[in-house]
PDB file of C-alpha atoms and ligand atoms in Angstrom:
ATOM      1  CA  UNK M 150      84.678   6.154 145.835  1.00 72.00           C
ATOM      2  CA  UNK M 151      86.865   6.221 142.836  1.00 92.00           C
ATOM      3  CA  UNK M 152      85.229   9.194 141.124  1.00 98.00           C
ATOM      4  CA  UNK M 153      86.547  11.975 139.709  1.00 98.00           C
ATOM      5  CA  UNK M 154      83.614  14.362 141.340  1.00 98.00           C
ATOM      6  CA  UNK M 155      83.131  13.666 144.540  1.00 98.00           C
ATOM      7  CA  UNK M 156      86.889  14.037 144.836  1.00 98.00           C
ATOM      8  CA  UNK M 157      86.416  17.375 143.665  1.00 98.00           C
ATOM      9  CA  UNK M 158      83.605  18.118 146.010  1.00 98.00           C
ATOM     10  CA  UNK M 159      85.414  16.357 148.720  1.00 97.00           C
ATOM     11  CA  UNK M 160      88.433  18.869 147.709  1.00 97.00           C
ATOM     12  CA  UNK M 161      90.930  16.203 146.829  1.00 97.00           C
ATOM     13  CA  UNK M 162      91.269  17.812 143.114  1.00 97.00           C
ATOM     14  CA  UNK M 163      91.562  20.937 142.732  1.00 98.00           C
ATOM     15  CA  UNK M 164      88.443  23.005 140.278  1.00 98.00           C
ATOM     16  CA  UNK M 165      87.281  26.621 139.734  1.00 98.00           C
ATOM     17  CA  UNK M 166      84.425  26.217 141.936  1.00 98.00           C
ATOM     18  CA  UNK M 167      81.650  28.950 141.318  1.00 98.00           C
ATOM     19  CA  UNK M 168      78.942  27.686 143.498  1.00 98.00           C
ATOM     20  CA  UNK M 169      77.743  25.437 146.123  1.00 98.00           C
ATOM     21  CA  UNK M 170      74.784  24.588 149.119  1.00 98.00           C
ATOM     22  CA  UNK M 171      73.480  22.002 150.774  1.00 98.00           C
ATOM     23  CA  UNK M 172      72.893  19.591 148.025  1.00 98.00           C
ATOM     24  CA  UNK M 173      74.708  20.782 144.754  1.00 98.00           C
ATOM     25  CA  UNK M 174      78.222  22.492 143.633  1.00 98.00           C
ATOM     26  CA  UNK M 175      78.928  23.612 140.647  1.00 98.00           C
ATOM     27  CA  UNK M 176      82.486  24.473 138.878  1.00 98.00           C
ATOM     28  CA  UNK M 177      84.103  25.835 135.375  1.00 98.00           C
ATOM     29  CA  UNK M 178      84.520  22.475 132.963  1.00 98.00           C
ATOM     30  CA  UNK M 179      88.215  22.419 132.732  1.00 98.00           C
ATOM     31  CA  UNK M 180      87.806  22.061 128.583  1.00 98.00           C
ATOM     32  CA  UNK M 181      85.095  24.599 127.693  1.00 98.00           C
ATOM     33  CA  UNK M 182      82.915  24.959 124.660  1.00 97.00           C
ATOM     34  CA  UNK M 183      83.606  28.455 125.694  1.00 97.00           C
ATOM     35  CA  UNK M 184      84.628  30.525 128.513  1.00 97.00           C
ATOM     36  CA  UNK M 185      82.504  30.293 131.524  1.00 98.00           C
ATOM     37  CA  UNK M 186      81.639  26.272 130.491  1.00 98.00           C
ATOM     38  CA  UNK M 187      80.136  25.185 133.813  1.00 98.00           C
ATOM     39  CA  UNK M 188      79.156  21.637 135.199  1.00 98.00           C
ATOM     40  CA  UNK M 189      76.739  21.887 138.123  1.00 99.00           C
ATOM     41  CA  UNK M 190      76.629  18.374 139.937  1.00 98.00           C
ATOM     42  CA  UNK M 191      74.736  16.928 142.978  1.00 98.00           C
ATOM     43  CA  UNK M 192      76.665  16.420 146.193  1.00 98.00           C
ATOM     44  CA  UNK M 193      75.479  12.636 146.178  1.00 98.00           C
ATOM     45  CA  UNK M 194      76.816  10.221 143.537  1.00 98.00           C
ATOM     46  CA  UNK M 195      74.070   9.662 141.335  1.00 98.00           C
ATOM     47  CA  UNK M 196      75.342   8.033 137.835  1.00 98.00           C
ATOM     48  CA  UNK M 197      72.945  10.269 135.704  1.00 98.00           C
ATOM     49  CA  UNK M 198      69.258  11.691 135.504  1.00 98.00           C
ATOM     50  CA  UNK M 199      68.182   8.157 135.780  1.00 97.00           C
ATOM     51  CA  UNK M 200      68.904   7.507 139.727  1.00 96.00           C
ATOM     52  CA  UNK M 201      67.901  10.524 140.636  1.00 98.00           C
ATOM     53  CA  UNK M 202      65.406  10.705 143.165  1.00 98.00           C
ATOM     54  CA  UNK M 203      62.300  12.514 142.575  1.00 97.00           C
ATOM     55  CA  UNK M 204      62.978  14.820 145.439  1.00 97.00           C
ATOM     56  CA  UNK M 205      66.295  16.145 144.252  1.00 97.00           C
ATOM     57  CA  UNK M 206      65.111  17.211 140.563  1.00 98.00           C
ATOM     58  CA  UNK M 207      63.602  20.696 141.995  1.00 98.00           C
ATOM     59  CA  UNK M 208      66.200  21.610 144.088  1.00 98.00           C
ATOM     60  CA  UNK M 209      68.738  20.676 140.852  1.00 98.00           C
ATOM     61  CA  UNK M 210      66.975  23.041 138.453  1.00 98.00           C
ATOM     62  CA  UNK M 211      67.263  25.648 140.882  1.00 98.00           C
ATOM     63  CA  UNK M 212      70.442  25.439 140.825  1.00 98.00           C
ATOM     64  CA  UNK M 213      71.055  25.483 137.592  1.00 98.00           C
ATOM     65  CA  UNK M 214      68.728  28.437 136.984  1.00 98.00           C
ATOM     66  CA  UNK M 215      70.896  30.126 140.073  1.00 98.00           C
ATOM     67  CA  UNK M 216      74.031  29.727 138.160  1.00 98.00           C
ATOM     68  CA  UNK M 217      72.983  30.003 134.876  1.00 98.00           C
ATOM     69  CA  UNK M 218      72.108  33.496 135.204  1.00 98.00           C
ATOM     70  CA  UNK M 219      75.415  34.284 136.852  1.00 98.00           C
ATOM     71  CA  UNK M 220      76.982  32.710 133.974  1.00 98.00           C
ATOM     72  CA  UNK M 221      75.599  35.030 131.382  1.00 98.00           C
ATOM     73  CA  UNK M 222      75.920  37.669 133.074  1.00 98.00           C
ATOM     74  CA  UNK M 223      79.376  37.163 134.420  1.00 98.00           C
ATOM     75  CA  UNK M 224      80.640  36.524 130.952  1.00 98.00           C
ATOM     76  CA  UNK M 225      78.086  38.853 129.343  1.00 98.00           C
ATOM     77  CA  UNK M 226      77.126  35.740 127.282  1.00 98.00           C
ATOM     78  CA  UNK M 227      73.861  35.937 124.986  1.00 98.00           C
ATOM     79  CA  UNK M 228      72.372  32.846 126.004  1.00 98.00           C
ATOM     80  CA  UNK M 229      73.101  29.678 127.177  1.00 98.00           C
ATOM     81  CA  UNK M 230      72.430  25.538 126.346  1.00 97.00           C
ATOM     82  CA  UNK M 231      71.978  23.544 129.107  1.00 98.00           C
ATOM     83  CA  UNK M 232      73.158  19.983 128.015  1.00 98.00           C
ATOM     84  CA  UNK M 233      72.858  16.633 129.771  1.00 98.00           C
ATOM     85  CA  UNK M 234      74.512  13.339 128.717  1.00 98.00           C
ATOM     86  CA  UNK M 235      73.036  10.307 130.300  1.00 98.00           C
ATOM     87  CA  UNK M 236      74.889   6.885 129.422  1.00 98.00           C
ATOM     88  CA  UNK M 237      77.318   6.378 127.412  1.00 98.00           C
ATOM     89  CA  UNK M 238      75.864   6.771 123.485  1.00 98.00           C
ATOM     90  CA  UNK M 239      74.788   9.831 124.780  1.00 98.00           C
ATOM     91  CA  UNK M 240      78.107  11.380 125.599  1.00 97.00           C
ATOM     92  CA  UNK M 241      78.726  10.523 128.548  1.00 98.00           C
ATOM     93  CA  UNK M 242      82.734  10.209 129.991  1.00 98.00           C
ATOM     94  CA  UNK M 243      82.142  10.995 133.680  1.00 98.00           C
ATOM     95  CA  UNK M 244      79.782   8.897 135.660  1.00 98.00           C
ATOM     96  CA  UNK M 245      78.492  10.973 137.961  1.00 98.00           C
ATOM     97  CA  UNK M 246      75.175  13.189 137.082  1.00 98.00           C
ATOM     98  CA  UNK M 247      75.823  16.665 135.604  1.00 98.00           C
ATOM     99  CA  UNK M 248      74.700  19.235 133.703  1.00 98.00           C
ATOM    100  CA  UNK M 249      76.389  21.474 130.697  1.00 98.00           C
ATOM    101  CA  UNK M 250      75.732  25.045 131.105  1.00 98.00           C
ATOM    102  CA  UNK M 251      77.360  26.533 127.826  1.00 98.00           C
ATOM    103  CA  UNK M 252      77.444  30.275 127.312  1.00 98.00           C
ATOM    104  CA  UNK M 253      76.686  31.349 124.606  1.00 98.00           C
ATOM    105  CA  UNK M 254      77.516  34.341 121.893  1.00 98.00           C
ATOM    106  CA  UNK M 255      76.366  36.095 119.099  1.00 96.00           C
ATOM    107  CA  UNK M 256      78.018  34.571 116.209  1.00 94.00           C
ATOM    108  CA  UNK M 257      79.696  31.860 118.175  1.00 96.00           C
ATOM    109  CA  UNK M 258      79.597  29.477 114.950  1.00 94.00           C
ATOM    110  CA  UNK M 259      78.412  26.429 117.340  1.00 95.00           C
ATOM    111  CA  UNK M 260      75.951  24.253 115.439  1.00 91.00           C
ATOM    112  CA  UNK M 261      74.383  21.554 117.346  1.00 86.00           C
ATOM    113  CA  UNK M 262      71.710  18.666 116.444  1.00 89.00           C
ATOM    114  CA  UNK M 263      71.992  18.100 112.995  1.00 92.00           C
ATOM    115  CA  UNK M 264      68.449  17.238 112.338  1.00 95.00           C
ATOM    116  CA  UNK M 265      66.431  14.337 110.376  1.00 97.00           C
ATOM    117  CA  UNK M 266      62.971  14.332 109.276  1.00 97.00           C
ATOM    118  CA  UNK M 267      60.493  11.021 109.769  1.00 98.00           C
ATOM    119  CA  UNK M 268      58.326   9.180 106.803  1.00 98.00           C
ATOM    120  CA  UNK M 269      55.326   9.330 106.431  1.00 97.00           C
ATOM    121  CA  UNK M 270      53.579   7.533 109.451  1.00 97.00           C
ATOM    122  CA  UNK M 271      57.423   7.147 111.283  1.00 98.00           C
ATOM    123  CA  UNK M 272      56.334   9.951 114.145  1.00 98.00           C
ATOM    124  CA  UNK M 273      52.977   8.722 114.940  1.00 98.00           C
ATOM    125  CA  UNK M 274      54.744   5.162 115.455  1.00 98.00           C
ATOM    126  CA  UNK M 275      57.671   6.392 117.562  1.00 98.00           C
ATOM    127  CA  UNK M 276      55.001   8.638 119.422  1.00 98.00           C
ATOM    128  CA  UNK M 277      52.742   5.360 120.222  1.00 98.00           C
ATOM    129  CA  UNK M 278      56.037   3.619 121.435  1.00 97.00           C
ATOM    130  CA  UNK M 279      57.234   6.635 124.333  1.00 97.00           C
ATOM    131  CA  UNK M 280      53.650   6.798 125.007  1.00 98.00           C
ATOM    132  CA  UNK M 281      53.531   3.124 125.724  1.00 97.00           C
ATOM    133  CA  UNK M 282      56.101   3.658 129.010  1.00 98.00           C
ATOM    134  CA  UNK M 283      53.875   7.062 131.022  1.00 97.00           C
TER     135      UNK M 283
HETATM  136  P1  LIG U 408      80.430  14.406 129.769  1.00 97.37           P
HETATM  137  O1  LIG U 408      81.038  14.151 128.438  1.00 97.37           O
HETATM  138  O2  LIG U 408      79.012  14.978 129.682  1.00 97.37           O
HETATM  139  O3  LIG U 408      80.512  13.218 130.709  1.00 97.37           O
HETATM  140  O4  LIG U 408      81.251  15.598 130.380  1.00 97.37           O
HETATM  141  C1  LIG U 408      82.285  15.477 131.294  1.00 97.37           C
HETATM  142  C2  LIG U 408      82.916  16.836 131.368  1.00 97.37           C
HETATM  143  O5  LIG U 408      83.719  16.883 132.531  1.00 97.37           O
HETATM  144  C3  LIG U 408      83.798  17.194 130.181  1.00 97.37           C
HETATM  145  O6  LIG U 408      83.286  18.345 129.523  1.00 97.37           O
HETATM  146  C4  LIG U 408      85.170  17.429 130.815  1.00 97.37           C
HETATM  147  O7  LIG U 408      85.867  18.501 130.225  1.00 97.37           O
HETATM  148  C5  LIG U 408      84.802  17.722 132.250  1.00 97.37           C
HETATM  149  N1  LIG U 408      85.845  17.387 133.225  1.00 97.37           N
HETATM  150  C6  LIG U 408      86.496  16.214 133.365  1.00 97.37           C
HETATM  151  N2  LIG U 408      87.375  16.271 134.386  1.00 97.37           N
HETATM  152  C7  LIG U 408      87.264  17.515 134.912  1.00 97.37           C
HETATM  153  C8  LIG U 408      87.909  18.206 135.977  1.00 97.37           C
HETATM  154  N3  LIG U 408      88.846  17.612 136.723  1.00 97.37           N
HETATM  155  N4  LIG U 408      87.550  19.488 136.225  1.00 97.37           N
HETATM  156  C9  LIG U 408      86.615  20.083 135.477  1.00 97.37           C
HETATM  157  N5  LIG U 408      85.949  19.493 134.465  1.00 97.37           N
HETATM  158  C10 LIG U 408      86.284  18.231 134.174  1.00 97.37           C
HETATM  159 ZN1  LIG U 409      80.709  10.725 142.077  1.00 97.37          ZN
END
């Protein structure tokens, strides 16, 4: 398949790679936010959250927990966003399911999510609506 990463968990492009089992691999973005940027990614070619099976979202987090903490502490960072872009509006370039972990530091001077604020009645109305689909 014509995709950028399962070539690079099949090895055909080269990556930093920092982790990997059965199921998931995870290696250093090659344009970090800042050092120690990492995208963890399942094995299987899943296009985003969306097509995920149900049975692969514990075993992801685990993952991400797993190398998460070896993130901070390998680049002593202070915390750390987990980001994930699914479809395009949202960000997404690469079409295969992954997941941001972004260290984070002191002072950094990252600002994300410039917020809004709803009108009067707006939240209650956009609450009914998400409601409406679980
Ligand atoms: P997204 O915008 O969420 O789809 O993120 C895709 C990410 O993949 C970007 O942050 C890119 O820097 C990263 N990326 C693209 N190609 C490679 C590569 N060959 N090795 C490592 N990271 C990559
Ligand atoms: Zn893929």
């Amino acid at each position: 398949m014509d995709c950028i990463f399962c070539k690079i968990i099949r090895g055909e492009i080269p990556c930093s790679k920092v982790f990997e089992n059965e199921k998931f691999f995870a290696f250093l973005d090659i344009g970090p936010v800042n050092r120690g940027h990492t995208l963890v990614i399942p094995k299987k070619h899943y296009k985003n959250l969306f097509d995920m099976p149900e049975e692969e979202l514990k075993g992801y987090m685990e993952a991400i927990q797993k190398v998460s903490k070896a993130v901070m502490k390998g680049v002593d960072a202070d915390g750390v966003n987990i980001n994930m872009s699914n479809e395009s509006a949202a960000g997404q370039v690469v079409m295969h399911a992954h997941v941001h972990i972004i260290p984070r530091f002191k002072n950094d001077g990252l600002k994300l999510w410039p917020q809004g604020k709803y009108e009067e009645g707006e939240a209650d109305k956009t609450r009914k609506k998400i409601v409406n689909y679980l």
